Tab-separated table of C-alpha atoms in Angstrom:
chain	number	residue	atom	x	y	z
O	1	UNK	CA	0.000	0.000	0.000
O	2	UNK	CA	2.949	2.324	0.483
O	3	UNK	CA	3.770	2.006	-3.203
O	4	UNK	CA	0.429	3.552	-4.186
O	5	UNK	CA	0.920	6.341	-1.610
O	6	UNK	CA	4.365	7.059	-3.072
O	7	UNK	CA	2.832	7.123	-6.560
O	8	UNK	CA	0.107	9.551	-5.498
O	9	UNK	CA	2.669	11.733	-3.753
O	10	UNK	CA	4.893	11.710	-6.845
O	11	UNK	CA	1.963	12.663	-9.077
O	12	UNK	CA	1.007	15.419	-6.661
O	13	UNK	CA	4.569	16.708	-6.593
O	14	UNK	CA	4.806	16.768	-10.380
O	15	UNK	CA	1.357	18.365	-10.713
O	16	UNK	CA	2.304	21.107	-8.242
O	17	UNK	CA	5.584	21.714	-10.116
O	18	UNK	CA	3.752	21.981	-13.449
O	19	UNK	CA	1.216	24.337	-11.870
O	20	UNK	CA	4.035	26.572	-10.600
O	21	UNK	CA	5.653	26.553	-14.046
O	22	UNK	CA	2.337	27.489	-15.684
O	23	UNK	CA	1.846	30.353	-13.235
O	24	UNK	CA	5.332	31.640	-14.067
O	25	UNK	CA	4.636	31.371	-17.806
O	26	UNK	CA	1.324	33.225	-17.404
O	27	UNK	CA	3.036	35.997	-15.446
O	28	UNK	CA	5.737	36.319	-18.115
O	29	UNK	CA	3.064	36.594	-20.818
O	30	UNK	CA	1.130	39.236	-18.890
O	31	UNK	CA	4.312	41.210	-18.178
O	32	UNK	CA	5.197	41.160	-21.871
O	33	UNK	CA	1.742	42.435	-22.843
O	34	UNK	CA	1.852	45.224	-20.274
O	35	UNK	CA	5.386	46.221	-21.297
O	36	UNK	CA	4.157	46.640	-24.878
O	37	UNK	CA	1.251	48.774	-23.632
O	38	UNK	CA	3.611	50.863	-21.505
O	39	UNK	CA	5.945	51.382	-24.460
O	40	UNK	CA	3.006	52.504	-26.612
O	41	UNK	CA	1.895	54.949	-23.925
O	42	UNK	CA	5.450	56.245	-23.635
O	43	UNK	CA	5.664	56.733	-27.410
O	44	UNK	CA	2.346	58.618	-27.475
O	45	UNK	CA	3.456	60.720	-24.519
O	46	UNK	CA	6.761	61.596	-26.237
O	47	UNK	CA	4.900	62.453	-29.440
O	48	UNK	CA	2.284	64.670	-27.755
O	49	UNK	CA	4.563	66.507	-25.323
O	50	UNK	CA	6.041	69.039	-27.802
O	51	UNK	CA	2.653	69.773	-29.403
O	52	UNK	CA	0.390	72.737	-28.677
O	53	UNK	CA	-2.028	71.811	-25.829
O	54	UNK	CA	-4.956	73.221	-27.841
O	55	UNK	CA	-4.269	71.029	-30.864
O	56	UNK	CA	-6.866	68.397	-31.717
O	57	UNK	CA	-6.094	64.855	-30.640
O	58	UNK	CA	-8.089	61.680	-31.012
O	59	UNK	CA	-8.301	58.992	-28.392
O	60	UNK	CA	-9.832	55.541	-28.542
O	61	UNK	CA	-12.125	55.098	-25.532
O	62	UNK	CA	-13.985	51.810	-25.261
O	63	UNK	CA	-13.800	51.221	-29.002
O	64	UNK	CA	-15.055	54.739	-29.827
O	65	UNK	CA	-12.766	57.373	-31.322
O	66	UNK	CA	-13.210	60.569	-29.297
O	67	UNK	CA	-11.961	64.021	-30.262
O	68	UNK	CA	-10.128	65.864	-27.490
O	69	UNK	CA	-7.243	68.290	-27.223
O	70	UNK	CA	-3.617	67.411	-26.544
O	71	UNK	CA	-3.962	69.178	-23.189
O	72	UNK	CA	-6.805	66.828	-22.202
O	73	UNK	CA	-5.258	63.625	-23.542
O	74	UNK	CA	-1.650	64.004	-22.365
O	75	UNK	CA	-2.317	63.880	-18.587
O	76	UNK	CA	-4.419	60.721	-18.880
O	77	UNK	CA	-1.829	59.029	-21.108
O	78	UNK	CA	0.891	59.949	-18.598
O	79	UNK	CA	-1.086	58.667	-15.613
O	80	UNK	CA	-1.924	55.444	-17.471
O	81	UNK	CA	1.777	54.912	-18.208
O	82	UNK	CA	2.665	55.451	-14.537
O	83	UNK	CA	-0.063	53.005	-13.496
O	84	UNK	CA	1.254	50.440	-15.998
O	85	UNK	CA	4.762	50.824	-14.562
O	86	UNK	CA	3.439	50.233	-11.039
O	87	UNK	CA	1.525	47.141	-12.142
O	88	UNK	CA	4.628	45.885	-13.961
O	89	UNK	CA	6.718	46.256	-10.792
O	90	UNK	CA	4.109	44.316	-8.818
O	91	UNK	CA	3.907	41.541	-11.419
O	92	UNK	CA	7.704	41.333	-11.629
O	93	UNK	CA	7.889	40.874	-7.849
O	94	UNK	CA	5.240	38.144	-8.033
O	95	UNK	CA	7.126	36.467	-10.875
O	96	UNK	CA	10.382	36.551	-8.919
O	97	UNK	CA	8.734	34.978	-5.876
O	98	UNK	CA	7.003	32.309	-8.025
O	99	UNK	CA	10.273	31.466	-9.773
O	100	UNK	CA	11.976	31.172	-6.397
O	101	UNK	CA	9.148	28.955	-5.112
O	102	UNK	CA	9.391	26.806	-8.263
O	103	UNK	CA	13.160	26.434	-7.882
O	104	UNK	CA	12.787	25.507	-4.200
O	105	UNK	CA	10.102	22.936	-5.045
O	106	UNK	CA	12.316	21.505	-7.791
O	107	UNK	CA	15.322	21.262	-5.469
O	108	UNK	CA	13.309	19.894	-2.542
O	109	UNK	CA	11.907	16.981	-4.556
O	110	UNK	CA	14.901	16.584	-6.903
O	111	UNK	CA	12.781	17.150	-10.010
O	112	UNK	CA	14.603	16.865	-13.340
O	113	UNK	CA	13.262	18.101	-16.652
O	114	UNK	CA	13.607	15.858	-19.698
O	115	UNK	CA	16.524	17.978	-20.966
O	116	UNK	CA	18.326	17.789	-17.613
O	117	UNK	CA	17.797	14.028	-17.393
O	118	UNK	CA	19.149	13.598	-20.931
O	119	UNK	CA	22.207	15.742	-20.163
O	120	UNK	CA	22.931	13.699	-17.015
O	121	UNK	CA	22.529	10.444	-18.971
O	122	UNK	CA	24.941	11.653	-21.674
O	123	UNK	CA	27.442	12.792	-19.058
O	124	UNK	CA	27.292	9.399	-17.340
O	125	UNK	CA	27.755	7.595	-20.655
O	126	UNK	CA	30.771	9.762	-21.528
O	127	UNK	CA	32.348	9.161	-18.118
O	128	UNK	CA	31.910	5.398	-18.614
O	129	UNK	CA	33.488	5.545	-22.059
O	130	UNK	CA	36.622	7.401	-20.922
O	131	UNK	CA	39.369	4.802	-20.454
O	132	UNK	CA	41.250	4.942	-17.188
O	133	UNK	CA	45.018	4.668	-17.501
């Protein structure tokens, strides 16, 4: 009966490791998306800054193109960029902690990926093939 308990524990360990890896991958994807948004906001901000505040500007709000002035649009674009940077910092901290948790889980249960297992197998085969003098 201990063999089935070990099997369940092993499956649970692997499932938890995969879950941690998926969470890290999801965070990386979200960070990438938000970095692109932040860069777009920064580009718009840099483009609008030298312009006359009374000049017409168009902004997409909820799928509707709205006419405003540069003076009205620039502050909201700037505040959105700052908010994106704050969210990015928060997500980066969460990613760092998840990666640390994943690495600790991997080390605690001696989990090897397929690539790592293959590299160890090749290294063992090479060490066996080296003749000792």
